[in-house]
């Protein structure tokens, strides 16, 4: 039944969520969204579970030492929550690979200090295509040559190798400043990028979901 539900592309979002809730009957739920979503989803989860919508007002398992806490993306809050819950005695740098690449630093005192944001892989490809007169829209190819031999492979090398060097550079800087540093790489392409880095890191593509679970548990004690 679960596999059937997951294959039903014809279901709208609220119907999909309702089918999952009816099948698994969870006692609690948490919603993290940075896009517009059907309000029926929140109504459904509120009616059938102990529901929480992640926002800057949510009770967190860490503190935020930043100038404008309300501007921190909910995805970054979830990553910080996972790091605090799973590695509470370490300085943690969580690198999230998504539309943007986020560098999220949570120290051993459970303080989220901020970090950095840079364009993600797809955004880099699209930006060069849309903001130049003649560069084509390239896509990722993990077998790209370091020395590109045509326009497409030059773009692939610049984007993919560039991201690898960027990540290694940030890790080196944080390692030079903080002892007992734990580094986690997450996101859809994390496993590939981890193989290309010279730094030793943990890779967990489900790290954000572990953070959401930690926050749900934290708020339902």
mmCIF file of C-alpha atoms in Angstrom:
data_model
loop_
_atom_site.group_PDB
_atom_site.id
_atom_site.type_symbol
_atom_site.label_atom_id
_atom_site.label_comp_id
_atom_site.label_asym_id
_atom_site.label_seq_id
_atom_site.Cartn_x
_atom_site.Cartn_y
_atom_site.Cartn_z
ATOM 1 C CA UNK A 1 0.000 0.000 0.000
ATOM 2 C CA UNK A 2 2.790 2.422 0.906
ATOM 3 C CA UNK A 3 4.562 1.822 -2.423
ATOM 4 C CA UNK A 4 1.275 2.375 -4.275
ATOM 5 C CA UNK A 5 0.738 5.736 -2.560
ATOM 6 C CA UNK A 6 4.255 6.913 -3.349
ATOM 7 C CA UNK A 7 3.733 6.130 -7.044
ATOM 8 C CA UNK A 8 0.498 8.112 -7.348
ATOM 9 C CA UNK A 9 1.691 11.192 -9.233
ATOM 10 C CA UNK A 10 -1.934 12.085 -10.016
ATOM 11 C CA UNK A 11 -2.689 12.827 -6.359
ATOM 12 C CA UNK A 12 -2.510 16.493 -5.398
ATOM 13 C CA UNK A 13 -0.337 17.406 -2.428
ATOM 14 C CA UNK A 14 -3.094 17.449 0.188
ATOM 15 C CA UNK A 15 -4.543 14.129 -1.019
ATOM 16 C CA UNK A 16 -1.065 12.603 -0.988
ATOM 17 C CA UNK A 17 -0.444 13.742 2.593
ATOM 18 C CA UNK A 18 -3.889 12.530 3.671
ATOM 19 C CA UNK A 19 -3.201 9.090 2.191
ATOM 20 C CA UNK A 20 0.090 8.866 4.083
ATOM 21 C CA UNK A 21 -1.496 9.995 7.360
ATOM 22 C CA UNK A 22 -4.314 7.476 7.010
ATOM 23 C CA UNK A 23 -1.848 4.688 6.263
ATOM 24 C CA UNK A 24 0.787 5.341 8.929
ATOM 25 C CA UNK A 25 -1.357 7.189 11.513
ATOM 26 C CA UNK A 26 1.437 9.333 13.008
ATOM 27 C CA UNK A 27 0.838 10.978 16.378
ATOM 28 C CA UNK A 28 2.842 14.089 15.582
ATOM 29 C CA UNK A 29 3.985 15.987 12.486
ATOM 30 C CA UNK A 30 6.115 18.935 11.489
ATOM 31 C CA UNK A 31 6.028 20.964 8.277
ATOM 32 C CA UNK A 32 9.024 22.755 6.789
ATOM 33 C CA UNK A 33 8.323 24.692 3.609
ATOM 34 C CA UNK A 34 9.896 27.656 1.835
ATOM 35 C CA UNK A 35 7.318 27.679 -0.980
ATOM 36 C CA UNK A 36 3.573 28.247 -1.158
ATOM 37 C CA UNK A 37 1.630 25.136 -0.206
ATOM 38 C CA UNK A 38 -2.005 24.135 0.069
ATOM 39 C CA UNK A 39 -3.469 25.303 3.393
ATOM 40 C CA UNK A 40 -5.448 22.059 3.461
ATOM 41 C CA UNK A 41 -2.221 20.260 4.309
ATOM 42 C CA UNK A 42 -1.854 22.248 7.538
ATOM 43 C CA UNK A 43 -5.548 21.800 8.343
ATOM 44 C CA UNK A 44 -5.286 18.054 7.822
ATOM 45 C CA UNK A 45 -2.157 17.662 9.930
ATOM 46 C CA UNK A 46 -3.590 19.866 12.682
ATOM 47 C CA UNK A 47 -6.753 17.772 12.811
ATOM 48 C CA UNK A 48 -5.099 14.359 12.851
ATOM 49 C CA UNK A 49 -1.739 14.894 14.579
ATOM 50 C CA UNK A 50 0.073 17.059 17.077
ATOM 51 C CA UNK A 51 1.153 19.511 14.381
ATOM 52 C CA UNK A 52 3.970 22.041 14.263
ATOM 53 C CA UNK A 53 4.928 24.382 11.431
ATOM 54 C CA UNK A 54 8.617 25.180 11.560
ATOM 55 C CA UNK A 55 9.316 28.920 11.649
ATOM 56 C CA UNK A 56 11.492 31.450 13.475
ATOM 57 C CA UNK A 57 8.954 31.241 16.323
ATOM 58 C CA UNK A 58 9.426 27.502 16.848
ATOM 59 C CA UNK A 59 10.998 26.369 20.111
ATOM 60 C CA UNK A 60 14.480 25.161 19.158
ATOM 61 C CA UNK A 61 17.067 22.888 20.760
ATOM 62 C CA UNK A 62 19.742 25.539 20.145
ATOM 63 C CA UNK A 63 20.104 29.304 20.384
ATOM 64 C CA UNK A 64 20.629 31.742 17.515
ATOM 65 C CA UNK A 65 23.442 34.260 17.865
ATOM 66 C CA UNK A 66 22.620 36.199 14.699
ATOM 67 C CA UNK A 67 21.364 39.738 14.101
ATOM 68 C CA UNK A 68 17.994 38.831 12.540
ATOM 69 C CA UNK A 69 16.825 35.354 13.638
ATOM 70 C CA UNK A 70 13.570 35.712 11.706
ATOM 71 C CA UNK A 71 15.481 35.703 8.400
ATOM 72 C CA UNK A 72 17.117 32.288 8.852
ATOM 73 C CA UNK A 73 15.664 29.746 6.418
ATOM 74 C CA UNK A 74 13.724 26.907 7.998
ATOM 75 C CA UNK A 75 15.916 24.404 6.159
ATOM 76 C CA UNK A 76 18.938 25.811 7.971
ATOM 77 C CA UNK A 77 17.097 25.606 11.300
ATOM 78 C CA UNK A 78 16.438 21.918 10.676
ATOM 79 C CA UNK A 79 20.096 21.258 9.830
ATOM 80 C CA UNK A 80 21.234 23.042 12.984
ATOM 81 C CA UNK A 81 18.738 21.039 15.038
ATOM 82 C CA UNK A 82 20.078 17.761 13.661
ATOM 83 C CA UNK A 83 23.678 18.720 14.432
ATOM 84 C CA UNK A 84 22.787 19.772 17.976
ATOM 85 C CA UNK A 85 20.836 16.582 18.591
ATOM 86 C CA UNK A 86 23.289 14.113 17.068
ATOM 87 C CA UNK A 87 26.631 15.766 17.884
ATOM 88 C CA UNK A 88 25.968 17.893 20.989
ATOM 89 C CA UNK A 89 29.559 18.035 22.231
ATOM 90 C CA UNK A 90 31.184 19.176 18.998
ATOM 91 C CA UNK A 91 31.583 22.271 16.889
ATOM 92 C CA UNK A 92 29.511 21.434 13.804
ATOM 93 C CA UNK A 93 29.724 22.725 10.250
ATOM 94 C CA UNK A 94 26.744 21.474 8.253
ATOM 95 C CA UNK A 95 26.991 21.995 4.497
ATOM 96 C CA UNK A 96 23.663 21.742 2.702
ATOM 97 C CA UNK A 97 23.605 21.206 -1.064
ATOM 98 C CA UNK A 98 20.376 22.520 -2.571
ATOM 99 C CA UNK A 99 19.204 25.395 -4.742
ATOM 100 C CA UNK A 100 21.849 27.256 -2.768
ATOM 101 C CA UNK A 101 24.777 25.847 -0.838
ATOM 102 C CA UNK A 102 24.519 26.753 2.824
ATOM 103 C CA UNK A 103 27.321 26.610 5.373
ATOM 104 C CA UNK A 104 25.824 26.403 8.857
ATOM 105 C CA UNK A 105 27.983 26.608 11.972
ATOM 106 C CA UNK A 106 26.710 25.449 15.361
ATOM 107 C CA UNK A 107 29.282 25.547 18.153
ATOM 108 C CA UNK A 108 29.710 23.118 21.044
ATOM 109 C CA UNK A 109 27.595 25.413 23.224
ATOM 110 C CA UNK A 110 24.597 24.859 20.926
ATOM 111 C CA UNK A 111 24.745 28.334 19.413
ATOM 112 C CA UNK A 112 23.924 28.799 15.738
ATOM 113 C CA UNK A 113 26.343 31.518 14.636
ATOM 114 C CA UNK A 114 25.389 31.702 10.957
ATOM 115 C CA UNK A 115 27.746 30.798 8.128
ATOM 116 C CA UNK A 116 27.561 31.451 4.408
ATOM 117 C CA UNK A 117 25.322 31.013 1.371
ATOM 118 C CA UNK A 118 26.479 30.555 -2.219
ATOM 119 C CA UNK A 119 24.747 29.539 -5.471
ATOM 120 C CA UNK A 120 23.950 25.854 -5.881
ATOM 121 C CA UNK A 121 24.999 23.765 -8.852
ATOM 122 C CA UNK A 122 21.883 24.222 -11.003
ATOM 123 C CA UNK A 123 21.789 27.932 -10.214
ATOM 124 C CA UNK A 124 25.371 28.325 -11.438
ATOM 125 C CA UNK A 125 24.619 26.583 -14.720
ATOM 126 C CA UNK A 126 21.453 28.646 -15.274
ATOM 127 C CA UNK A 127 23.102 31.916 -14.296
ATOM 128 C CA UNK A 128 25.872 31.603 -16.866
ATOM 129 C CA UNK A 129 23.336 30.709 -19.552
ATOM 130 C CA UNK A 130 20.838 33.457 -18.704
ATOM 131 C CA UNK A 131 23.304 36.275 -18.056
ATOM 132 C CA UNK A 132 25.542 35.849 -21.090
ATOM 133 C CA UNK A 133 24.827 36.174 -24.786
ATOM 134 C CA UNK A 134 26.073 32.843 -26.060
ATOM 135 C CA UNK A 135 26.841 30.331 -23.307
ATOM 136 C CA UNK A 136 24.565 27.267 -23.523
ATOM 137 C CA UNK A 137 22.684 25.731 -20.613
ATOM 138 C CA UNK A 138 24.911 22.906 -19.444
ATOM 139 C CA UNK A 139 23.917 20.179 -17.006
ATOM 140 C CA UNK A 140 25.867 18.101 -14.540
ATOM 141 C CA UNK A 141 28.008 15.225 -15.732
ATOM 142 C CA UNK A 142 30.039 13.549 -13.017
ATOM 143 C CA UNK A 143 32.529 12.350 -15.652
ATOM 144 C CA UNK A 144 33.505 15.871 -16.664
ATOM 145 C CA UNK A 145 37.180 16.487 -17.550
ATOM 146 C CA UNK A 146 39.161 18.813 -15.318
ATOM 147 C CA UNK A 147 40.425 20.576 -18.440
ATOM 148 C CA UNK A 148 37.340 21.248 -20.535
ATOM 149 C CA UNK A 149 37.753 20.652 -24.265
ATOM 150 C CA UNK A 150 34.603 22.472 -25.454
ATOM 151 C CA UNK A 151 32.134 25.004 -24.070
ATOM 152 C CA UNK A 152 29.955 22.436 -22.317
ATOM 153 C CA UNK A 153 32.811 20.672 -20.546
ATOM 154 C CA UNK A 154 34.392 24.008 -19.624
ATOM 155 C CA UNK A 155 31.127 24.967 -17.917
ATOM 156 C CA UNK A 156 30.877 21.596 -16.178
ATOM 157 C CA UNK A 157 34.439 21.787 -14.913
ATOM 158 C CA UNK A 158 33.980 25.357 -13.732
ATOM 159 C CA UNK A 159 30.793 24.602 -11.841
ATOM 160 C CA UNK A 160 31.412 21.143 -10.399
ATOM 161 C CA UNK A 161 35.140 21.423 -9.688
ATOM 162 C CA UNK A 162 34.541 24.971 -8.481
ATOM 163 C CA UNK A 163 32.027 23.760 -5.898
ATOM 164 C CA UNK A 164 34.467 21.101 -4.689
ATOM 165 C CA UNK A 165 37.245 23.646 -4.207
ATOM 166 C CA UNK A 166 34.826 26.046 -2.534
ATOM 167 C CA UNK A 167 33.694 23.423 -0.023
ATOM 168 C CA UNK A 168 37.259 22.299 0.710
ATOM 169 C CA UNK A 169 38.255 25.935 1.176
ATOM 170 C CA UNK A 170 35.523 26.633 3.710
ATOM 171 C CA UNK A 171 36.344 23.438 5.599
ATOM 172 C CA UNK A 172 40.021 24.419 5.761
ATOM 173 C CA UNK A 173 39.137 27.872 7.107
ATOM 174 C CA UNK A 174 36.825 26.496 9.802
ATOM 175 C CA UNK A 175 39.356 23.837 10.775
ATOM 176 C CA UNK A 176 41.980 26.544 11.255
ATOM 177 C CA UNK A 177 39.714 28.418 13.652
ATOM 178 C CA UNK A 178 37.827 25.741 15.585
ATOM 179 C CA UNK A 179 38.995 22.603 17.346
ATOM 180 C CA UNK A 180 36.860 19.483 17.653
ATOM 181 C CA UNK A 181 35.154 20.332 14.353
ATOM 182 C CA UNK A 182 32.590 17.924 12.963
ATOM 183 C CA UNK A 183 31.664 18.352 9.290
ATOM 184 C CA UNK A 184 28.449 17.036 7.750
ATOM 185 C CA UNK A 185 27.608 17.200 4.054
ATOM 186 C CA UNK A 186 23.967 16.737 3.085
ATOM 187 C CA UNK A 187 21.686 17.182 0.092
ATOM 188 C CA UNK A 188 20.845 15.228 -3.030
ATOM 189 C CA UNK A 189 24.348 15.235 -4.529
ATOM 190 C CA UNK A 190 26.225 14.958 -1.236
ATOM 191 C CA UNK A 191 27.499 11.427 -1.815
ATOM 192 C CA UNK A 192 29.142 12.371 -5.118
ATOM 193 C CA UNK A 193 30.718 15.581 -3.846
ATOM 194 C CA UNK A 194 32.023 13.821 -0.724
ATOM 195 C CA UNK A 195 34.079 11.515 -2.951
ATOM 196 C CA UNK A 196 35.740 14.502 -4.602
ATOM 197 C CA UNK A 197 36.713 16.367 -1.428
ATOM 198 C CA UNK A 198 40.112 16.082 0.185
ATOM 199 C CA UNK A 199 38.601 16.688 3.633
ATOM 200 C CA UNK A 200 37.248 13.882 5.821
ATOM 201 C CA UNK A 201 33.554 14.444 6.437
ATOM 202 C CA UNK A 202 30.301 12.711 7.338
ATOM 203 C CA UNK A 203 27.745 12.383 4.548
ATOM 204 C CA UNK A 204 24.052 12.069 5.374
ATOM 205 C CA UNK A 205 21.469 12.814 2.685
ATOM 206 C CA UNK A 206 18.691 12.565 5.291
ATOM 207 C CA UNK A 207 20.226 14.995 7.766
ATOM 208 C CA UNK A 208 17.513 17.640 7.324
ATOM 209 C CA UNK A 209 14.781 15.088 8.036
ATOM 210 C CA UNK A 210 16.616 14.003 11.181
ATOM 211 C CA UNK A 211 16.572 17.641 12.263
ATOM 212 C CA UNK A 212 12.831 17.908 11.670
ATOM 213 C CA UNK A 213 12.285 14.762 13.719
ATOM 214 C CA UNK A 214 14.475 16.119 16.525
ATOM 215 C CA UNK A 215 12.467 19.362 16.615
ATOM 216 C CA UNK A 216 9.163 17.509 16.571
ATOM 217 C CA UNK A 217 10.287 15.379 19.502
ATOM 218 C CA UNK A 218 11.669 18.426 21.312
ATOM 219 C CA UNK A 219 8.324 20.216 21.038
ATOM 220 C CA UNK A 220 6.202 17.218 22.010
ATOM 221 C CA UNK A 221 7.875 16.292 25.272
#
